[in-house]
mmCIF file of C-alpha atoms in Angstrom:
data_model
loop_
_atom_site.group_PDB
_atom_site.id
_atom_site.type_symbol
_atom_site.label_atom_id
_atom_site.label_comp_id
_atom_site.label_asym_id
_atom_site.label_seq_id
_atom_site.Cartn_x
_atom_site.Cartn_y
_atom_site.Cartn_z
ATOM 1 C CA ASN I 1 73.253 157.112 115.805
ATOM 2 C CA LYS I 2 71.853 156.826 112.375
ATOM 3 C CA VAL I 3 68.920 158.017 110.497
ATOM 4 C CA ILE I 4 67.590 156.338 107.434
ATOM 5 C CA LEU I 5 65.706 157.305 105.592
ATOM 6 C CA THR I 6 63.446 155.296 102.966
ATOM 7 C CA ARG I 7 60.425 155.405 100.566
ATOM 8 C CA SER I 8 59.627 153.228 98.244
ATOM 9 C CA SER I 9 60.089 153.734 94.971
ATOM 10 C CA MET I 10 57.346 151.247 93.647
ATOM 11 C CA VAL I 11 54.350 150.908 95.033
ATOM 12 C CA ASP I 12 51.221 148.329 93.200
ATOM 13 C CA GLY I 13 53.800 147.222 90.201
ATOM 14 C CA GLU I 14 53.941 151.256 89.701
ATOM 15 C CA LEU I 15 56.659 153.892 89.780
ATOM 16 C CA THR I 16 55.941 156.641 92.269
ATOM 17 C CA THR I 17 57.071 159.867 92.781
ATOM 18 C CA PRO I 18 59.801 161.481 95.361
ATOM 19 C CA SER I 19 58.104 163.885 97.693
ATOM 20 C CA ARG I 20 59.159 168.049 97.317
ATOM 21 C CA TRP I 21 61.030 167.798 100.147
ATOM 22 C CA LEU I 22 63.353 165.506 98.588
ATOM 23 C CA VAL I 23 63.652 166.123 95.772
ATOM 24 C CA LYS I 24 64.491 170.299 97.383
ATOM 25 C CA ILE I 25 67.287 168.739 98.768
ATOM 26 C CA GLU I 26 68.410 166.994 96.274
ATOM 27 C CA ALA I 27 68.212 169.891 94.282
ATOM 28 C CA PHE I 28 70.566 172.278 97.216
ATOM 29 C CA LEU I 29 73.570 168.891 97.259
ATOM 30 C CA GLY I 30 73.798 169.336 93.662
ATOM 31 C CA SER I 31 74.465 172.457 93.293
ATOM 32 C CA PHE I 32 77.458 172.043 96.050
ATOM 33 C CA GLY I 33 78.101 168.803 93.648
ATOM 34 C CA LEU I 34 76.822 167.036 96.827
ATOM 35 C CA SER I 35 74.354 164.126 97.037
ATOM 36 C CA LEU I 36 72.442 161.950 99.120
ATOM 37 C CA PRO I 37 74.676 158.880 100.323
ATOM 38 C CA ASP I 38 73.400 154.976 99.200
ATOM 39 C CA SER I 39 72.216 152.932 101.953
ATOM 40 C CA GLU I 40 73.531 149.975 102.753
ATOM 41 C CA ILE I 41 70.109 148.785 102.892
ATOM 42 C CA LYS I 42 70.735 148.275 98.917
ATOM 43 C CA ASN I 43 74.001 146.412 99.476
ATOM 44 C CA TRP I 44 71.572 144.180 102.068
ATOM 45 C CA GLU I 45 69.060 143.640 99.403
ATOM 46 C CA ARG I 46 71.550 143.187 96.640
ATOM 47 C CA LYS I 47 72.727 140.391 98.723
ATOM 48 C CA ASP I 48 69.207 138.784 99.398
ATOM 49 C CA ASN I 49 68.532 138.454 95.775
ATOM 50 C CA ALA I 50 71.292 136.948 94.966
ATOM 51 C CA ILE I 51 70.837 134.112 98.173
ATOM 52 C CA ASP I 52 69.096 130.918 96.254
ATOM 53 C CA LYS I 53 66.040 130.676 98.598
ATOM 54 C CA SER I 54 64.693 127.937 97.150
ATOM 55 C CA LYS I 55 64.369 124.567 99.073
ATOM 56 C CA THR I 56 62.181 121.695 99.552
ATOM 57 C CA ILE I 57 59.653 121.426 102.447
ATOM 58 C CA ARG I 58 58.320 118.487 103.722
ATOM 59 C CA PRO I 59 54.912 117.962 105.006
ATOM 60 C CA PRO I 60 54.746 117.715 108.579
ATOM 61 C CA SER I 61 54.944 114.339 109.948
ATOM 62 C CA PRO I 62 53.909 115.037 113.564
ATOM 63 C CA CYS I 63 54.171 112.333 115.996
ATOM 64 C CA PRO I 64 52.201 112.707 119.114
ATOM 65 C CA PRO I 65 52.137 110.223 122.261
ATOM 66 C CA LEU I 66 50.484 106.586 122.334
ATOM 67 C CA GLU I 67 48.742 108.294 125.440
ATOM 68 C CA ALA I 68 47.258 111.535 123.247
ATOM 69 C CA ARG I 69 46.072 108.888 120.412
ATOM 70 C CA PRO I 70 42.353 108.213 120.185
ATOM 71 C CA ARG I 71 40.682 104.633 120.873
ATOM 72 C CA ILE I 72 37.591 105.223 119.393
ATOM 73 C CA PHE I 73 36.688 106.691 115.683
ATOM 74 C CA SER I 74 33.324 106.773 113.375
ATOM 75 C CA ALA I 75 33.565 105.146 110.162
ATOM 76 C CA THR I 76 34.023 108.868 108.994
ATOM 77 C CA ILE I 77 36.909 109.605 110.510
ATOM 78 C CA ILE I 78 38.664 105.753 109.599
ATOM 79 C CA GLU I 79 38.294 106.968 106.242
ATOM 80 C CA LYS I 80 39.782 110.768 106.837
ATOM 81 C CA LEU I 81 42.652 108.662 108.710
ATOM 82 C CA ILE I 82 42.922 106.540 105.724
ATOM 83 C CA ARG I 83 43.407 109.337 103.709
ATOM 84 C CA ASP I 84 44.228 112.569 105.346
ATOM 85 C CA PRO I 85 45.735 111.184 108.950
ATOM 86 C CA TYR I 86 46.525 115.115 110.115
ATOM 87 C CA SER I 87 43.131 116.412 109.157
ATOM 88 C CA VAL I 88 42.655 113.578 112.203
ATOM 89 C CA TYR I 89 45.368 114.652 114.346
ATOM 90 C CA ALA I 90 44.550 118.094 114.218
ATOM 91 C CA SER I 91 40.781 117.625 114.912
ATOM 92 C CA LYS I 92 40.853 114.545 117.002
ATOM 93 C CA ILE I 93 44.421 115.136 118.982
ATOM 94 C CA LEU I 94 44.657 118.876 119.237
ATOM 95 C CA GLY I 95 40.938 119.956 119.390
ATOM 96 C CA ILE I 96 41.195 122.484 116.272
ATOM 97 C CA LYS I 97 37.697 122.772 114.808
ATOM 98 C CA ARG I 98 37.237 124.737 112.042
ATOM 99 C CA LEU I 99 34.753 127.679 112.869
ATOM 100 C CA GLU I 100 31.247 127.192 111.640
ATOM 101 C CA ASP I 101 29.671 130.126 108.708
ATOM 102 C CA VAL I 102 28.420 133.414 110.235
ATOM 103 C CA ASP I 103 25.420 132.682 107.266
ATOM 104 C CA VAL I 104 24.143 129.970 105.688
ATOM 105 C CA SER I 105 24.854 128.734 102.435
ATOM 106 C CA ALA I 106 24.451 126.286 100.232
ATOM 107 C CA LYS I 107 26.871 124.224 100.305
ATOM 108 C CA ASP I 108 26.866 120.471 99.805
ATOM 109 C CA TYR I 109 27.278 119.203 103.344
ATOM 110 C CA ILE I 110 23.694 121.111 104.151
ATOM 111 C CA ARG I 111 21.977 119.489 101.517
ATOM 112 C CA GLY I 112 22.760 116.318 102.488
ATOM 113 C CA LYS I 113 21.144 116.931 106.370
ATOM 114 C CA LEU I 114 18.466 118.579 105.039
ATOM 115 C CA PHE I 115 17.553 115.022 102.429
ATOM 116 C CA HIS I 116 18.429 112.954 105.517
ATOM 117 C CA LYS I 117 16.567 114.103 107.922
ATOM 118 C CA SER I 118 13.545 114.858 105.556
ATOM 119 C CA ILE I 119 13.479 110.657 104.479
ATOM 120 C CA ASP I 120 14.074 109.814 108.581
ATOM 121 C CA LEU I 121 11.014 111.724 108.901
ATOM 122 C CA TYR I 122 8.948 110.125 107.001
ATOM 123 C CA LEU I 123 10.475 106.793 106.860
ATOM 124 C CA GLN I 124 9.288 107.189 110.530
ATOM 125 C CA ASP I 125 5.707 107.757 109.715
ATOM 126 C CA PHE I 126 5.634 105.641 106.289
ATOM 127 C CA SER I 127 2.316 103.277 105.914
ATOM 128 C CA GLU I 128 1.632 101.097 103.090
ATOM 129 C CA ILE I 129 -1.876 102.040 103.570
ATOM 130 C CA MET I 130 -1.540 105.380 101.921
ATOM 131 C CA ASN I 131 -1.109 105.282 98.414
ATOM 132 C CA THR I 132 1.514 106.516 96.644
ATOM 133 C CA LYS I 133 0.425 110.304 96.013
ATOM 134 C CA GLU I 134 -0.551 110.548 99.521
ATOM 135 C CA SER I 135 2.741 109.448 100.443
ATOM 136 C CA LEU I 136 4.767 111.925 98.308
ATOM 137 C CA GLU I 137 2.105 115.031 100.065
ATOM 138 C CA THR I 138 4.048 113.911 103.272
ATOM 139 C CA LEU I 139 7.472 113.765 102.342
ATOM 140 C CA MET I 140 6.883 116.752 100.239
ATOM 141 C CA ASN I 141 5.646 118.192 104.354
ATOM 142 C CA TYR I 142 8.745 116.916 106.096
ATOM 143 C CA GLY I 143 10.875 117.850 103.443
ATOM 144 C CA LYS I 144 9.090 121.639 103.914
ATOM 145 C CA LEU I 145 9.550 121.224 107.856
ATOM 146 C CA ALA I 146 13.334 120.289 107.353
ATOM 147 C CA PHE I 147 13.924 123.023 104.890
ATOM 148 C CA ASP I 148 11.999 125.926 107.198
ATOM 149 C CA SER I 149 14.018 124.689 110.101
ATOM 150 C CA GLU I 150 17.507 124.807 111.077
ATOM 151 C CA PHE I 151 18.849 125.720 107.400
ATOM 152 C CA GLY I 152 15.856 127.658 106.610
ATOM 153 C CA THR I 153 16.732 130.548 105.335
ATOM 154 C CA PRO I 154 15.655 132.023 102.023
ATOM 155 C CA LYS I 155 18.959 131.436 100.154
ATOM 156 C CA ILE I 156 18.827 127.704 100.623
ATOM 157 C CA ARG I 157 15.660 126.641 98.714
ATOM 158 C CA PRO I 158 16.054 127.751 95.381
ATOM 159 C CA PHE I 159 18.987 125.796 95.135
ATOM 160 C CA TRP I 160 18.213 122.298 96.392
ATOM 161 C CA TRP I 161 13.957 122.570 96.690
ATOM 162 C CA TYR I 162 13.352 121.823 93.451
ATOM 163 C CA GLN I 163 16.412 118.728 93.678
ATOM 164 C CA PHE I 164 14.796 117.419 96.451
ATOM 165 C CA SER I 165 11.177 117.227 94.700
ATOM 166 C CA ARG I 166 12.053 114.789 92.066
ATOM 167 C CA MET I 167 13.971 113.128 94.373
ATOM 168 C CA ALA I 168 11.297 112.866 97.007
ATOM 169 C CA GLN I 169 9.341 111.433 93.833
ATOM 170 C CA TRP I 170 11.220 109.223 93.102
ATOM 171 C CA PHE I 171 12.259 107.829 96.654
ATOM 172 C CA VAL I 172 8.430 107.621 97.415
ATOM 173 C CA GLN I 173 8.344 104.819 93.998
ATOM 174 C CA ASN I 174 11.481 103.093 95.318
ATOM 175 C CA GLU I 175 10.352 102.363 98.610
ATOM 176 C CA PHE I 176 6.738 101.351 98.071
ATOM 177 C CA GLU I 177 8.619 99.192 95.036
ATOM 178 C CA ARG I 178 11.276 97.675 98.226
ATOM 179 C CA ARG I 179 8.556 97.268 100.834
ATOM 180 C CA LYS I 180 7.145 94.664 98.025
ATOM 181 C CA HIS I 181 10.223 92.211 99.052
ATOM 182 C CA THR I 182 11.859 93.498 102.535
ATOM 183 C CA LYS I 183 10.842 95.032 105.707
ATOM 184 C CA LEU I 184 12.906 97.810 107.085
ATOM 185 C CA VAL I 185 15.016 97.056 110.225
ATOM 186 C CA GLY I 186 16.585 100.412 110.891
ATOM 187 C CA ARG I 187 17.051 103.273 110.012
ATOM 188 C CA GLU I 188 19.842 106.088 110.966
ATOM 189 C CA ILE I 189 21.029 103.517 113.228
ATOM 190 C CA THR I 190 24.333 103.466 115.087
ATOM 191 C CA GLY I 191 26.288 100.186 115.492
ATOM 192 C CA GLN I 192 30.322 99.367 117.271
ATOM 193 C CA LEU I 193 32.623 97.336 116.583
ATOM 194 C CA SER I 194 35.588 96.667 119.221
ATOM 195 C CA LEU I 195 38.971 95.157 117.737
ATOM 196 C CA ASN I 196 41.990 94.412 120.054
ATOM 197 C CA SER I 197 45.329 95.706 119.509
ATOM 198 C CA ALA I 198 48.927 95.592 121.366
ATOM 199 C CA ALA I 199 47.744 98.946 123.047
ATOM 200 C CA GLY I 200 44.268 98.008 124.053
ATOM 201 C CA SER I 201 40.892 97.339 122.541
ATOM 202 C CA PHE I 202 39.784 100.609 120.089
ATOM 203 C CA LYS I 203 36.190 100.829 119.030
ATOM 204 C CA ILE I 204 34.286 102.336 115.876
ATOM 205 C CA ASN I 205 30.856 103.549 115.613
ATOM 206 C CA ALA I 206 28.962 103.728 112.918
ATOM 207 C CA ARG I 207 25.404 105.526 112.204
ATOM 208 C CA ALA I 208 23.743 103.293 108.695
ATOM 209 C CA ASP I 209 21.384 105.401 107.007
ATOM 210 C CA ARG I 210 19.300 101.602 106.355
ATOM 211 C CA ILE I 211 19.235 98.417 107.058
ATOM 212 C CA ASP I 212 16.256 95.928 105.248
ATOM 213 C CA ARG I 213 15.904 92.320 105.697
ATOM 214 C CA PHE I 214 14.510 90.851 102.577
ATOM 215 C CA ASN I 215 11.338 87.964 102.909
ATOM 216 C CA GLU I 216 13.702 85.026 102.258
ATOM 217 C CA GLY I 217 16.489 86.380 104.785
ATOM 218 C CA GLY I 218 19.342 88.387 104.509
ATOM 219 C CA LEU I 219 20.425 91.959 105.456
ATOM 220 C CA ALA I 220 21.103 95.177 102.876
ATOM 221 C CA ILE I 221 22.472 98.115 103.686
ATOM 222 C CA VAL I 222 21.939 101.242 102.064
ATOM 223 C CA ASP I 223 23.994 104.216 102.284
ATOM 224 C CA TYR I 224 22.395 107.565 100.809
ATOM 225 C CA LYS I 225 24.190 110.434 98.680
ATOM 226 C CA THR I 226 23.430 113.109 97.806
ATOM 227 C CA GLY I 227 27.534 113.555 96.694
ATOM 228 C CA LYS I 228 29.182 111.989 94.905
ATOM 229 C CA VAL I 229 29.112 107.657 95.075
ATOM 230 C CA PRO I 230 31.456 106.027 96.164
ATOM 231 C CA GLU I 231 32.789 103.012 93.417
ATOM 232 C CA LEU I 232 33.835 99.514 93.804
ATOM 233 C CA LYS I 233 37.321 98.942 93.925
ATOM 234 C CA ASP I 234 37.710 101.873 96.461
ATOM 235 C CA MET I 235 35.568 99.788 98.657
ATOM 236 C CA GLN I 236 37.448 96.993 97.515
ATOM 237 C CA ILE I 237 41.320 98.364 98.240
ATOM 238 C CA GLY I 238 39.827 100.280 101.869
ATOM 239 C CA ILE I 239 40.177 104.109 101.185
ATOM 240 C CA SER I 240 36.186 104.183 101.348
ATOM 241 C CA PRO I 241 35.503 101.937 104.037
ATOM 242 C CA GLN I 242 32.477 103.329 105.489
ATOM 243 C CA LEU I 243 29.746 100.688 104.285
ATOM 244 C CA PRO I 244 31.781 98.156 104.370
ATOM 245 C CA ILE I 245 32.599 98.826 107.794
ATOM 246 C CA GLU I 246 28.749 98.943 108.741
ATOM 247 C CA ALA I 247 28.661 95.297 106.957
ATOM 248 C CA LEU I 248 31.128 94.490 109.258
ATOM 249 C CA ILE I 249 29.415 95.194 112.350
ATOM 250 C CA ALA I 250 26.138 94.096 111.116
ATOM 251 C CA SER I 251 27.675 90.407 110.278
ATOM 252 C CA LEU I 252 28.928 90.509 113.865
ATOM 253 C CA GLY I 253 25.121 92.562 115.599
ATOM 254 C CA GLY I 254 26.559 95.590 116.213
ATOM 255 C CA PHE I 255 23.516 97.149 115.274
ATOM 256 C CA LEU I 256 21.108 97.443 117.541
ATOM 257 C CA ALA I 257 17.943 95.837 117.343
ATOM 258 C CA VAL I 258 19.295 94.136 113.940
ATOM 259 C CA GLU I 259 20.114 90.332 114.392
ATOM 260 C CA SER I 260 23.260 89.529 113.200
ATOM 261 C CA GLU I 261 22.693 87.568 109.236
ATOM 262 C CA LYS I 262 24.642 87.043 106.505
ATOM 263 C CA ILE I 263 24.881 90.388 104.453
ATOM 264 C CA ILE I 264 23.830 89.863 100.381
ATOM 265 C CA GLU I 265 22.756 93.059 98.984
ATOM 266 C CA LEU I 266 25.607 96.477 99.697
ATOM 267 C CA SER I 267 24.421 99.456 98.123
ATOM 268 C CA TYR I 268 23.532 103.561 97.508
ATOM 269 C CA TRP I 269 20.645 105.302 96.820
ATOM 270 C CA SER I 270 22.514 108.135 94.787
ATOM 271 C CA LEU I 271 19.428 111.156 95.554
ATOM 272 C CA ASN I 272 20.365 114.260 93.972
ATOM 273 C CA GLY I 273 17.802 114.818 92.968
ATOM 274 C CA ARG I 274 18.973 115.027 89.026
ATOM 275 C CA GLY I 275 17.339 112.554 85.754
ATOM 276 C CA ASP I 276 14.662 110.867 87.448
ATOM 277 C CA GLY I 277 15.019 112.427 90.854
ATOM 278 C CA GLY I 278 17.387 109.264 92.041
ATOM 279 C CA GLU I 279 19.122 105.750 91.657
ATOM 280 C CA THR I 280 19.770 102.801 93.271
ATOM 281 C CA ILE I 281 23.189 101.503 92.603
ATOM 282 C CA ASN I 282 24.307 98.018 93.942
ATOM 283 C CA ARG I 283 27.557 97.329 94.483
ATOM 284 C CA MET I 284 27.325 93.742 95.920
ATOM 285 C CA ASN I 285 24.747 91.611 95.300
ATOM 286 C CA ASP I 286 26.140 88.675 96.269
ATOM 287 C CA LYS I 287 27.119 87.078 99.890
ATOM 288 C CA GLU I 288 30.550 85.784 99.343
ATOM 289 C CA SER I 289 31.632 88.791 97.127
ATOM 290 C CA ILE I 290 30.147 90.456 100.650
ATOM 291 C CA GLY I 291 31.912 87.685 103.143
ATOM 292 C CA LYS I 292 35.640 88.103 101.682
ATOM 293 C CA LEU I 293 35.195 92.027 101.607
ATOM 294 C CA ILE I 294 33.900 92.186 104.985
ATOM 295 C CA GLU I 295 37.479 89.843 106.148
ATOM 296 C CA ASN I 296 39.447 91.642 104.311
ATOM 297 C CA THR I 297 37.791 95.269 105.653
ATOM 298 C CA LYS I 298 38.307 93.120 109.557
ATOM 299 C CA SER I 299 41.589 92.786 108.797
ATOM 300 C CA GLY I 300 42.531 96.424 107.063
ATOM 301 C CA LEU I 301 41.467 97.963 110.241
ATOM 302 C CA SER I 302 43.230 95.889 112.685
ATOM 303 C CA ASP I 303 46.272 96.521 110.108
ATOM 304 C CA LEU I 304 45.478 100.093 110.173
ATOM 305 C CA ILE I 305 45.146 100.178 114.051
ATOM 306 C CA SER I 306 48.106 98.793 114.747
ATOM 307 C CA SER I 307 50.171 100.968 112.347
ATOM 308 C CA PHE I 308 48.793 104.651 114.561
ATOM 309 C CA ASP I 309 49.747 102.005 118.089
ATOM 310 C CA ASN I 310 53.241 102.210 116.915
ATOM 311 C CA GLN I 311 54.750 105.365 118.323
ATOM 312 C CA SER I 312 56.774 106.027 114.998
ATOM 313 C CA MET I 313 54.039 106.221 112.533
ATOM 314 C CA PRO I 314 52.949 109.912 112.001
ATOM 315 C CA TYR I 315 49.855 111.350 110.627
ATOM 316 C CA LEU I 316 50.655 112.581 107.927
ATOM 317 C CA SER I 317 49.188 114.752 104.947
ATOM 318 C CA LYS I 318 47.668 113.278 102.324
ATOM 319 C CA PRO I 319 50.037 110.728 102.656
ATOM 320 C CA ARG I 320 47.996 109.137 98.706
ATOM 321 C CA PRO I 321 47.199 112.327 96.755
ATOM 322 C CA GLU I 322 45.765 110.504 94.141
ATOM 323 C CA TYR I 323 42.823 109.452 96.485
ATOM 324 C CA HIS I 324 42.094 112.376 98.070
ATOM 325 C CA GLN I 325 38.718 114.004 96.693
ATOM 326 C CA TRP I 326 38.402 116.898 98.825
ATOM 327 C CA ILE I 327 39.902 120.060 100.484
ATOM 328 C CA SER I 328 40.031 119.368 103.970
ATOM 329 C CA ASP I 329 39.774 122.004 106.508
ATOM 330 C CA TYR I 330 42.564 121.924 108.255
ATOM 331 C CA ASP I 331 44.929 122.368 104.280
ATOM 332 C CA HIS I 332 46.064 125.435 105.262
ATOM 333 C CA LEU I 333 47.322 124.814 109.335
ATOM 334 C CA ALA I 334 49.578 121.588 107.216
ATOM 335 C CA ARG I 335 50.514 124.198 105.111
ATOM 336 C CA GLU I 336 49.904 122.132 101.954
ATOM 337 C CA GLN I 337 50.343 124.889 99.386
ATOM 338 C CA GLU I 338 54.308 125.161 100.323
ATOM 339 C CA TRP I 339 55.124 121.338 100.195
ATOM 340 C CA SER I 340 52.662 119.796 97.758
ATOM 341 C CA VAL I 341 53.934 120.945 94.076
ATOM 342 C CA GLY I 342 57.970 120.628 94.912
ATOM 343 C CA PHE I 343 57.968 117.669 97.227
ATOM 344 C CA LEU I 344 55.528 115.914 95.106
ATOM 345 C CA LEU I 345 57.459 116.683 92.293
ATOM 346 C CA LYS I 346 61.108 115.589 94.152
ATOM 347 C CA GLU I 347 59.345 112.137 95.201
ATOM 348 C CA ASP I 348 58.069 111.951 91.373
ATOM 349 C CA LYS I 349 61.837 112.423 90.045
ATOM 350 C CA ASP I 350 63.564 110.060 92.818
ATOM 351 C CA SER I 351 61.132 107.474 91.584
ATOM 352 C CA GLU I 352 61.747 107.624 88.110
ATOM 353 C CA ALA I 353 65.400 107.470 89.408
ATOM 354 C CA ASN I 354 64.758 104.896 90.928
#
């Protein structure tokens, strides 16, 4: 049976002025030696401020049942499963998808799609009969077609057309040189690998940007990159597994129309349009080292799958933050900003104490 009148004493850090009727009431009561009583709300505020509300929030660790865990992944998702399992849990198990932006903006993944699409169309019509000038014109025309299609907005072309032009010049020169000792046997080609585990068969799909066969025999697996190129050590320790997975699939004859052969080159083609326009980055070019990498990749995948076939294995959010290079679409869902700093500092202190 109480009515409590309140007002904000501060707004946006500035003191406020009480309303005239409140000032009049206080003046009227003051003339009789009275005043408005303090509300018990002030006591609540004092008690609330006295409480130490700081606490360590742990990262989410969902453990879905085995029957809810997927049995088929792409090589890209495998990398996410290694670096940020929680994003796989949110996208593949909960089925939560990021809403596309209403307006197309100049984002790196769009640049990658534009460049890949242009190159694929160009290679489809590539002819060694043409000279390099005619061939470059063909690639530039396909570039214009790609830029003007699904992502063709006035805001996109000024960002990347100059980079695309530089990349195209490099790519055409490199293609003619490459064709002297190799033959293109696969472009944007899909392959699959099946592994057995205690919970049953597990399939891994991969899409190789390019597979070449050397004239003297042996395959080269090439991955086009418009952004950062993975380091060799990241491939070897398994946190950048896409190219090794493609090599494993190719070695087993898992790509359609590409016969199983020894893999003698793993390389990235940096197509960022800077400098000379592009660069061939050979990460491995001897079959012994590649063979060992393929064996390690297969055993590593088996271990990874077996670990998530364990009911008690959680899908943690960025369990290895030192290896996580991107902002996930699911960081907010994982409440990362609430636990990351405090939790990681506590972990560091615990490790120092031990």
